[in-house]
Short mmCIF file of C-alpha atoms in Angstrom, two decimals:
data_model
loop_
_atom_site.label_atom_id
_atom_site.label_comp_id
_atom_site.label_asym_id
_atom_site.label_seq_id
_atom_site.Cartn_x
_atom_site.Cartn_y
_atom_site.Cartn_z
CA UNK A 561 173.88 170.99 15.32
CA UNK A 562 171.15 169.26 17.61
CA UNK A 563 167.81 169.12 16.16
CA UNK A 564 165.75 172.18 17.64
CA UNK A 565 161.86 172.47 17.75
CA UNK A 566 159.86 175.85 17.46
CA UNK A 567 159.94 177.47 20.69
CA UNK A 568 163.56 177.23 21.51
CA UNK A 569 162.17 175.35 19.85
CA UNK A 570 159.22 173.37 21.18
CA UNK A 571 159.74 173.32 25.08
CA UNK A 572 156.43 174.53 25.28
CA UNK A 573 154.89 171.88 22.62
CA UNK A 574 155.78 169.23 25.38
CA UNK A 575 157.20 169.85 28.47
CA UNK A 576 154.80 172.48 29.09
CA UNK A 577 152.25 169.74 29.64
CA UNK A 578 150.80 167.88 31.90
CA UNK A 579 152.08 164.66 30.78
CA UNK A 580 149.52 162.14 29.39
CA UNK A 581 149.01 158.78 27.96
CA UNK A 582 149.81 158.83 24.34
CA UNK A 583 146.83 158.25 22.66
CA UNK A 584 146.38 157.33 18.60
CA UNK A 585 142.65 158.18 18.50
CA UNK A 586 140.58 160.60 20.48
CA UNK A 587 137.12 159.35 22.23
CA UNK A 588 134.54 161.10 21.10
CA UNK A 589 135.78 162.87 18.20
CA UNK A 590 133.85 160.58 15.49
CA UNK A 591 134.68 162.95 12.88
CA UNK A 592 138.40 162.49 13.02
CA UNK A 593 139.34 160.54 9.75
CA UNK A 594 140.40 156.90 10.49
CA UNK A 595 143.93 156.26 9.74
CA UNK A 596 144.87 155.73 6.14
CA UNK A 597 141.95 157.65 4.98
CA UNK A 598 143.76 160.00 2.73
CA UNK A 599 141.81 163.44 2.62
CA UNK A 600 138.68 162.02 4.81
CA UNK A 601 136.69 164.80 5.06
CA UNK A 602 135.68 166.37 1.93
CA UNK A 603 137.68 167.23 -1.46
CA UNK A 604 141.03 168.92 -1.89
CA UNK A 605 141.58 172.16 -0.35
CA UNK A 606 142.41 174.65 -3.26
CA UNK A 607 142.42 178.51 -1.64
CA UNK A 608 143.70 180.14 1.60
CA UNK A 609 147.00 179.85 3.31
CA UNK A 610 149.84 177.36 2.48
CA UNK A 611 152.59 178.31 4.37
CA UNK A 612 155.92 177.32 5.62
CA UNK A 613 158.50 178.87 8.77
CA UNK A 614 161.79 179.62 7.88
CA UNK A 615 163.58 180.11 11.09
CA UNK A 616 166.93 181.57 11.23
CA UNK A 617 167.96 181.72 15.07
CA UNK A 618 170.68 179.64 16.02
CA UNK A 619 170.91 178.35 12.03
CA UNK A 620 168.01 176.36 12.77
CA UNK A 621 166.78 176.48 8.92
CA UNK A 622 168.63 178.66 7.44
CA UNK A 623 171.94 179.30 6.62
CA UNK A 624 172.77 175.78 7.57
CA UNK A 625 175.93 177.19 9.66
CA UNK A 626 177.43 180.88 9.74
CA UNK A 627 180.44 182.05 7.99
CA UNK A 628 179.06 180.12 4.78
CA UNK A 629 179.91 182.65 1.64
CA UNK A 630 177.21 184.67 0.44
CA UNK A 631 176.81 182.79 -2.34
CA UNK A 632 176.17 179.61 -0.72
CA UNK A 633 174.04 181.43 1.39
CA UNK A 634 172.02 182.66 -1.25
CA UNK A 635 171.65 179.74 -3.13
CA UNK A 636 170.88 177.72 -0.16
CA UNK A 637 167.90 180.59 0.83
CA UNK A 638 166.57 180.05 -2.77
CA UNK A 639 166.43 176.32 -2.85
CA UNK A 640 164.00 176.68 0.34
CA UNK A 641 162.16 179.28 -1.53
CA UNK A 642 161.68 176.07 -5.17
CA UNK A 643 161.07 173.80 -1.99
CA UNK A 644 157.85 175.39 -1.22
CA UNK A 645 157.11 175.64 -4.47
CA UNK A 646 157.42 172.31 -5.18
CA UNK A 647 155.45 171.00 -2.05
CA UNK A 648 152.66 173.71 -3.71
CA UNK A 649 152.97 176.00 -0.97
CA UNK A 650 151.99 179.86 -1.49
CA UNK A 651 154.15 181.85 1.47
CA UNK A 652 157.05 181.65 3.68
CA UNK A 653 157.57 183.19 6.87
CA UNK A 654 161.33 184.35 6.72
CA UNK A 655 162.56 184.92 10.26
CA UNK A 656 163.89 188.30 9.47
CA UNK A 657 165.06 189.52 13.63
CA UNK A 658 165.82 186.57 15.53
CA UNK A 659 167.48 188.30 18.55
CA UNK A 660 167.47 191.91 18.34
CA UNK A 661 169.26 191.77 15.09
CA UNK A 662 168.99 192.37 11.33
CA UNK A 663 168.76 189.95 8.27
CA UNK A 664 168.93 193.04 5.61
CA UNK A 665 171.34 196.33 6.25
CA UNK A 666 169.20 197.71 9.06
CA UNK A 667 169.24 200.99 10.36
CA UNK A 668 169.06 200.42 14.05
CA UNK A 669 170.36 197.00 14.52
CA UNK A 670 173.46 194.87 13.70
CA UNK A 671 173.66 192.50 11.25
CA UNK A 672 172.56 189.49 12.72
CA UNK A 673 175.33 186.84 13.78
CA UNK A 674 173.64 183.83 11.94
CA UNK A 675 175.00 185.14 8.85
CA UNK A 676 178.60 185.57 9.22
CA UNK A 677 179.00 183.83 13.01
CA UNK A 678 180.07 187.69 14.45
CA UNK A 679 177.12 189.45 15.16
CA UNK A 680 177.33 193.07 12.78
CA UNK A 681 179.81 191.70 10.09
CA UNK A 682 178.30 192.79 6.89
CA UNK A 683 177.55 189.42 4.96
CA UNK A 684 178.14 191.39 1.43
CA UNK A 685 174.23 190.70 0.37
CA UNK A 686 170.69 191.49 1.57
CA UNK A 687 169.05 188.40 2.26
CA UNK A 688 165.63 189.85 3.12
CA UNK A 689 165.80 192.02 -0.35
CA UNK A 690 166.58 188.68 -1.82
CA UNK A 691 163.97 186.86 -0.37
CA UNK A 692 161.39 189.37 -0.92
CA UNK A 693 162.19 189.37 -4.65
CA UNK A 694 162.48 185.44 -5.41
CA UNK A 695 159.53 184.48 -3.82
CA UNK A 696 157.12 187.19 -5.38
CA UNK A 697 158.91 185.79 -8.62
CA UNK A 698 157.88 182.07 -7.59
CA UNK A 699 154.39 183.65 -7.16
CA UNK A 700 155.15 183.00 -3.28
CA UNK A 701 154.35 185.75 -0.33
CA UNK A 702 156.85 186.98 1.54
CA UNK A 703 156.19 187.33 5.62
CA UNK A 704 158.77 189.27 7.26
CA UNK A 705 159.04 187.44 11.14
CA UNK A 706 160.53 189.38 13.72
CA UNK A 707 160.82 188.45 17.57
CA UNK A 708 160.59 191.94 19.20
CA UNK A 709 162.01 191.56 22.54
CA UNK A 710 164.58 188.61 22.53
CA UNK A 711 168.30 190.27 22.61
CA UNK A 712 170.76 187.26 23.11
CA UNK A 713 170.72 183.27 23.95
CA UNK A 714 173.25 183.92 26.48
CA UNK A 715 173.49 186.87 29.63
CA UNK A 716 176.59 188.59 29.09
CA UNK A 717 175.88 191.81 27.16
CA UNK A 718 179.89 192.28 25.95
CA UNK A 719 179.38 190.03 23.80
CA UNK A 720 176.86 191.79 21.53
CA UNK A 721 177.98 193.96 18.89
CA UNK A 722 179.88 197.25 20.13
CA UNK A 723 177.03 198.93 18.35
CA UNK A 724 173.80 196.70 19.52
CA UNK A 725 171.39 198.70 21.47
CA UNK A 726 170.94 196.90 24.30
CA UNK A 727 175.03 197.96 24.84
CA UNK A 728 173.90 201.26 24.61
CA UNK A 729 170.63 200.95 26.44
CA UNK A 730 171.98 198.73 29.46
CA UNK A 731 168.71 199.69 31.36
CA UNK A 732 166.56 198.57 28.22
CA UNK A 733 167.58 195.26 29.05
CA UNK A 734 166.55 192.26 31.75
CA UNK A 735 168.29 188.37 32.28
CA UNK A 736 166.80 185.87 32.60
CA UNK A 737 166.39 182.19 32.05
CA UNK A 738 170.11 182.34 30.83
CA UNK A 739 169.57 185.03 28.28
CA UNK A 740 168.98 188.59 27.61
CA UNK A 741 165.31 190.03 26.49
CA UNK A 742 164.26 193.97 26.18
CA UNK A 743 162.22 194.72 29.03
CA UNK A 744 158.58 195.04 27.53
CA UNK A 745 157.32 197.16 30.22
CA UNK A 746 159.45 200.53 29.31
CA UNK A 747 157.93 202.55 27.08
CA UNK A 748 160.99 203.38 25.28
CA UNK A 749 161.39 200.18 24.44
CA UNK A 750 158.17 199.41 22.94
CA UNK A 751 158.60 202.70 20.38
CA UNK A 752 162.16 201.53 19.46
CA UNK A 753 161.43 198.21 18.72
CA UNK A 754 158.70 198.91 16.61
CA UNK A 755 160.82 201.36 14.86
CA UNK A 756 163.64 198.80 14.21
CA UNK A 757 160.72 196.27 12.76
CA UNK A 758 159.47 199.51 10.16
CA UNK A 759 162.56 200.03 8.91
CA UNK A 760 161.88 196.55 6.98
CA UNK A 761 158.34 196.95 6.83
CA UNK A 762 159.22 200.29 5.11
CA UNK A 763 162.28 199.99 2.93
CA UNK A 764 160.79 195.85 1.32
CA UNK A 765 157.59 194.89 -0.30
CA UNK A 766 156.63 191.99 2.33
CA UNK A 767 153.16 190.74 2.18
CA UNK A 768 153.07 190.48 5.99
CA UNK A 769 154.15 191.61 9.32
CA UNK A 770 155.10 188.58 11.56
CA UNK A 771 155.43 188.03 15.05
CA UNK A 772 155.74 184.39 16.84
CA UNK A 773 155.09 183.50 20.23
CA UNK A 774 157.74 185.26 22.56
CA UNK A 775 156.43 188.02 24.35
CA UNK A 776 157.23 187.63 28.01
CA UNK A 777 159.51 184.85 28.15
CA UNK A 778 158.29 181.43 29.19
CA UNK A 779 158.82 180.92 32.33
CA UNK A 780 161.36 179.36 34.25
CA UNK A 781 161.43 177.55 37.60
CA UNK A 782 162.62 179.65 40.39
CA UNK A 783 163.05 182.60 38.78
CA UNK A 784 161.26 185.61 37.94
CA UNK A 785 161.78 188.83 35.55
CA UNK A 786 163.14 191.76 37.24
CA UNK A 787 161.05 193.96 36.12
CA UNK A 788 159.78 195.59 39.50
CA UNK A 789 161.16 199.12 38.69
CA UNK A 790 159.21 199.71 35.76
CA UNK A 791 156.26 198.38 37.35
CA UNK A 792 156.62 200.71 39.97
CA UNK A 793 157.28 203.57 37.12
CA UNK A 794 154.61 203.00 34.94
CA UNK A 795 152.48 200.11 36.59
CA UNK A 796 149.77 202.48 38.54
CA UNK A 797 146.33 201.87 37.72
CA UNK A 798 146.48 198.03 37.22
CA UNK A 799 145.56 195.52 39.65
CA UNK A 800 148.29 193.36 39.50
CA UNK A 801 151.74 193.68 37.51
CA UNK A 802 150.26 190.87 35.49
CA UNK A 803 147.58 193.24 34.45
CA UNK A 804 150.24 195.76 33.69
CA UNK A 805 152.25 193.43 31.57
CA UNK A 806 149.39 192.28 29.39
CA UNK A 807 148.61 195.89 28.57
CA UNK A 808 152.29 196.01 27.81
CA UNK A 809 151.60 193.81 24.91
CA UNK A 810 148.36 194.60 24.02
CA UNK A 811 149.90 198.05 23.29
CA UNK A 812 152.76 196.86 21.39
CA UNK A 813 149.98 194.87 19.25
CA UNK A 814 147.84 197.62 18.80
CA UNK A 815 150.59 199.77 17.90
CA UNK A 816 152.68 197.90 15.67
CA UNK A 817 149.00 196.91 13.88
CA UNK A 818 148.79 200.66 13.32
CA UNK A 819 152.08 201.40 12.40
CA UNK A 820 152.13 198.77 9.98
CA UNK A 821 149.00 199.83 7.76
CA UNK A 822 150.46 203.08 7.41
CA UNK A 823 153.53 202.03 6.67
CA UNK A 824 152.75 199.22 3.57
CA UNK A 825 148.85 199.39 3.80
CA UNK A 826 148.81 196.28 1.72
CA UNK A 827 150.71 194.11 4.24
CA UNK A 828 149.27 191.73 7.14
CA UNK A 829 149.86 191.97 10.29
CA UNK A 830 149.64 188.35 12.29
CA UNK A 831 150.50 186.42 15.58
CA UNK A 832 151.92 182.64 15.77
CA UNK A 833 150.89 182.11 19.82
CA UNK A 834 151.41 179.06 22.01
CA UNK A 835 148.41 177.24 21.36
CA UNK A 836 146.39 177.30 24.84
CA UNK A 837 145.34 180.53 25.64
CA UNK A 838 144.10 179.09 28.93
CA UNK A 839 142.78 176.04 30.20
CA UNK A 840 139.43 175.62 31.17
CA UNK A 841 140.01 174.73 34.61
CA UNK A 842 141.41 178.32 35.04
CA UNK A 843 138.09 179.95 32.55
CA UNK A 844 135.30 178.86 31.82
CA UNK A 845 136.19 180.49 28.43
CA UNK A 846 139.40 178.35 27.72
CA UNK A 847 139.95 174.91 26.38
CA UNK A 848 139.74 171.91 27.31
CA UNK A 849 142.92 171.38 27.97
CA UNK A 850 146.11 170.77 30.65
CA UNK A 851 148.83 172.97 29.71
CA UNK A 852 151.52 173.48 32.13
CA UNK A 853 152.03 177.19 29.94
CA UNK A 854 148.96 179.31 29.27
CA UNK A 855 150.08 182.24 27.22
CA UNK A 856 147.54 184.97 29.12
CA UNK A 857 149.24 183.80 32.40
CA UNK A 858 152.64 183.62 31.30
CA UNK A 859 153.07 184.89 28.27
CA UNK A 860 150.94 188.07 29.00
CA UNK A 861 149.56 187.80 25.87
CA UNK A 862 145.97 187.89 25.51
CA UNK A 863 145.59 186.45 22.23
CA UNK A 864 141.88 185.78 22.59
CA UNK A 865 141.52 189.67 23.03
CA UNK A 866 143.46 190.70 19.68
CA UNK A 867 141.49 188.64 17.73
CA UNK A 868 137.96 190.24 19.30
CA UNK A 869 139.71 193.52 18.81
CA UNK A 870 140.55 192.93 15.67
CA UNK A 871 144.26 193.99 16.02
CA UNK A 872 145.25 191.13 13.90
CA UNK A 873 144.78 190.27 10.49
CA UNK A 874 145.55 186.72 10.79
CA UNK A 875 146.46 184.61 13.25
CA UNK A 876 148.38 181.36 13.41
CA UNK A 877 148.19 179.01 16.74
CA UNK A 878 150.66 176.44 17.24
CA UNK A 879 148.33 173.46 17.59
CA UNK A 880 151.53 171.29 17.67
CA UNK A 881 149.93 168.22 19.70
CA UNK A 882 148.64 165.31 17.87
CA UNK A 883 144.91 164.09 17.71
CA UNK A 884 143.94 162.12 20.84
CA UNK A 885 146.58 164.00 23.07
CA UNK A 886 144.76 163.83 26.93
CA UNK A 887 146.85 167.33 27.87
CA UNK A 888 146.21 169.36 24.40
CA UNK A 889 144.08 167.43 22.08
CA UNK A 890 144.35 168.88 18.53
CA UNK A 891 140.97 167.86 17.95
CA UNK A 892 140.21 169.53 21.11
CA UNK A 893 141.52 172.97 20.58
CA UNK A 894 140.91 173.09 16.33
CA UNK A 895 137.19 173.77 17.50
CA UNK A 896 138.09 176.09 20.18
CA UNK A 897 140.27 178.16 17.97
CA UNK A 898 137.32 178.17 14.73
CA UNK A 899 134.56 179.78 17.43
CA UNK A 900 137.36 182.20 18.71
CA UNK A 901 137.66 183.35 15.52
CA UNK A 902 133.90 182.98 14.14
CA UNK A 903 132.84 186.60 13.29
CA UNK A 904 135.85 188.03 13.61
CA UNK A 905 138.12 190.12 10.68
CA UNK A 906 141.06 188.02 11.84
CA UNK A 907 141.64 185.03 9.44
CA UNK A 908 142.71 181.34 11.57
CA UNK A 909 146.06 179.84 10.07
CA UNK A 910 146.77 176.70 11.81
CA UNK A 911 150.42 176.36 12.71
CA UNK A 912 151.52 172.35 11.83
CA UNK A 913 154.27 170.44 13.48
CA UNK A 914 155.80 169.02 10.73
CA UNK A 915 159.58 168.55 13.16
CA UNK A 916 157.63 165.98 14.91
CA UNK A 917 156.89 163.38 11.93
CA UNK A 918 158.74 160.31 12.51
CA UNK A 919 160.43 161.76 15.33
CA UNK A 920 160.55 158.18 17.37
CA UNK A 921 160.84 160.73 20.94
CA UNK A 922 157.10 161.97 20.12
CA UNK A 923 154.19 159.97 20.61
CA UNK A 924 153.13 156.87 18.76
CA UNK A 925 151.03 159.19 16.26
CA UNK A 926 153.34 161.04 15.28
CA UNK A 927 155.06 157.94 13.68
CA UNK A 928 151.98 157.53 11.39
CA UNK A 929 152.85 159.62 7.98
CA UNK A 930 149.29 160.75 7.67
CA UNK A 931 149.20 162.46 11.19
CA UNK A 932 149.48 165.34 9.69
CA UNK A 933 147.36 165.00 6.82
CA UNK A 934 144.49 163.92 9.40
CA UNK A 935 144.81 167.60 10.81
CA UNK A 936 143.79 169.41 7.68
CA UNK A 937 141.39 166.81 6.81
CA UNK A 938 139.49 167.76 10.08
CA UNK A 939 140.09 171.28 9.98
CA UNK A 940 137.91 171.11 6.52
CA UNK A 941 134.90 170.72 9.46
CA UNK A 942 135.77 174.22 10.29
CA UNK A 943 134.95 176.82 8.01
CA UNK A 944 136.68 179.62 9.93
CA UNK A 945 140.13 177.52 9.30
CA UNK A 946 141.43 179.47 6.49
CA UNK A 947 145.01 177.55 5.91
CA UNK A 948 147.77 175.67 7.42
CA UNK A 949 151.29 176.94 8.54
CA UNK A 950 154.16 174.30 8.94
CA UNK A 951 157.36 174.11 11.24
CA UNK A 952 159.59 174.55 9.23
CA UNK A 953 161.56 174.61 6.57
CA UNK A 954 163.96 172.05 7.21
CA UNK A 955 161.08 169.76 7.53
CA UNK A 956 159.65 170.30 4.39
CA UNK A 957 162.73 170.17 2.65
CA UNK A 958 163.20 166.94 4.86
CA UNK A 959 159.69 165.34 4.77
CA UNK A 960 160.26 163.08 7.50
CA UNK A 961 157.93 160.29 7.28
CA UNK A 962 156.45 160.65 4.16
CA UNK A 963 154.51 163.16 6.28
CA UNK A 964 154.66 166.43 3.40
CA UNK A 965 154.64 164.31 0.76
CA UNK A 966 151.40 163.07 2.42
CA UNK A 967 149.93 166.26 2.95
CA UNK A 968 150.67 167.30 -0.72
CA UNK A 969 149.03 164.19 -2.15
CA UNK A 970 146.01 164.75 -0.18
CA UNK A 971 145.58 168.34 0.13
CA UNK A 972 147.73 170.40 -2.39
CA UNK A 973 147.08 168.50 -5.66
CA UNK A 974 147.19 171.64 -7.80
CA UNK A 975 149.21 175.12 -6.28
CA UNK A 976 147.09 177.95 -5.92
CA UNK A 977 147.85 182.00 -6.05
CA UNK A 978 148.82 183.44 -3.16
CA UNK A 979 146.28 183.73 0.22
CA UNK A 980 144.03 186.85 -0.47
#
């Protein structure tokens, strides 16, 4: 299959921007490490988060294709599991509900179609209960990560299973972009997908509750969501249906924060946004940045607010720009990301684009195998940077460029317990 980013995958890490002259250093930032200074800025890092994505939609990680037997599958799941051990990682983020669907024998959803290739075929296994128990046996968390309003990558609902919801629910349901998402502004919705995420949270010891950065979809050029009925419905009070749809998601946050402590008290509950939450030129309070996406415009999600409201127990930011970038300068919004979370009870994971290492369509410093590296060396600046996420699995099995091997050398030279 074609190589595919994060964000459908990664759209947004590019074409979202305002485009820019690549740039290998950034003016002004003297404390970025030179290239080929391995670990610049201070000694190893030895505690907090080490953790990789494992994304499942459209077999972008894992299973490699559908229909594969569940043994293979299985085996295949478990070698990804030994690869983050071996690159000293402590936790994986297991993409659990890629499109309204289930990865373990779920009580409200079908079976998801990455498995067998026919969405709500029983694949004859549980991969989340697998998952769940051979990484705590690795001495690896498990993060269950769940997309809770993206139905299908195509519009035509007859070909969901006979049984999905959103068959059953026609009304629960919107097009757009060329596929299918629940409409986040019914409040029906809202309690049933949080029910559909529980039943995981409930019935498997997971060390976290994961969402990534889909809420409203991203937008698309001369189109908009229909959602002007429920707006009418439910949408008094607000000034604007933007208004409306951001406390659509603040509620779903709040809620599924809630529903998750009393479900497995011990689990965390965290957010993997887009990484501008605005640019400055739009608030004074944003970076300084040129995103063509800013997820509290578009995305409706105010992820700013959740971590002041302290909603979230960690949260992860796809900084997945390199240093020097004019429209989203890593070394720009690392700092921007540390003060939003300075005093806060949320802990700042820095989501890594590892796809992008010798990639030769990226810029020119991506093609350096310490890019990378260079990120967490700077982030050691930042006390309120409490670990590193990276995209994804594949990757780090991969380690394109050197780029993991790299990181490992510089930053992981002994593996740690897991992130507490």
């Amino acid at each position: 299959m074609n190589r595919l980013s994060r964000r459908a995958f990664a759209v947004a890490a590019v074409s979202a921007l305002t485009m820019a002259p690549r740039a290998s250093s950034a003016p002004g930032h003297r404390d970025v490490p030179a290239r080929g200074a391995s670990g610049a800025s201070g000694g190893a890092a030895t505690t907090g988060m080490r953790g990789m994505w494992l994304a499942t939609v459209a077999n972008r990680d894992w299973p490699s294709r559908p229909g594969l037997s569940g043994s293979d599958q299985r085996k295949d799941l478990i070698a990804y599991l030994d690869t983050a051990v071996e690159y000293r990682l402590n936790a994986v983020f297991f993409q659990v509900r890629p499109a309204a669907d289930a990865l373990w024998p779920s009580a409200y959803e079908p079976w998801s179609e990455c498995l067998s290739g026919v969405q709500g075929r029983d694949p004859g296994w549980d991969p989340l209960g697998t998952a769940v128990a051979e990484a705590h046996a690795r001495g690896l968390e498990l993060h269950a990560w769940f997309n809770p309003y993206r139905v299908a990558s195509h519009t035509d609902p007859s070909r969901l299973a006979a049984s999905h919801p959103a068959r059953k629910n026609p009304d629960w349901v919107v097009p757009y972009g060329g596929k299918l998402y629940y409409n986040p502004g019914l409040p029906e919705v809202r309690a049933f997908v949080q029910d559909a995420m529980a039943d995981a949270v409930r019935r498997y010891e997971v060390d976290g509750v994961h969402f990534d950065d889909y809420f409203y979809p991203y937008p698309v050029a001369g189109q908009s969501f229909d959602d002007g009925a429920a707006y009418s419905t439910f949408g008094s009070g607000f000034e604007s249906k933007a208004d409306w749809r951001r406390d659509n998601i603040d509620r779903l946050i709040k809620e599924m924060a809630a529903r998750v402590k009393r479900t497995r008290p011990a689990a965390r509950f965290g957010v993997s946004p887009f990484g501008v939450w605005r640019n400055a030129a739009t608030d004074p309070r944003g970076s300084q940045t040129r995103a063509g996406v800013q997820t509290y415009d578009d995305l409706h999600a105010d992820t700013r607010k959740w971590v002041a409201e302290g909603w979230l127990d960690y949260i992860v930011p796809q900084l997945y720009w390199n240093i020097g970038l004019e429209a989203a300068d890593y070394a720009e919004l690392l700092p921007w990301w540390a003060a939003v979370a300075r005093d806060s009870r949320t802990e700042l994971y820095i989501g890594e684009a590892l796809y992008k290492a010798g990639d030769e369509t990226q810029p020119e410093a991506w093609q350096e195998p310490d890019e990378l590296s260079r990120h967490l060396a700077l982030a050691k600046d930042h006390p309120e940077v409490r670990g590193h996420v990276f995209f994804g699995a594949r990757d780090v099995e991969a380690d394109p460029n050197g780029a993991m091997t790299r990181v490992k050398a510089d930053h992981y030279p002994t593996r740690v317990g897991v992130p507490r």
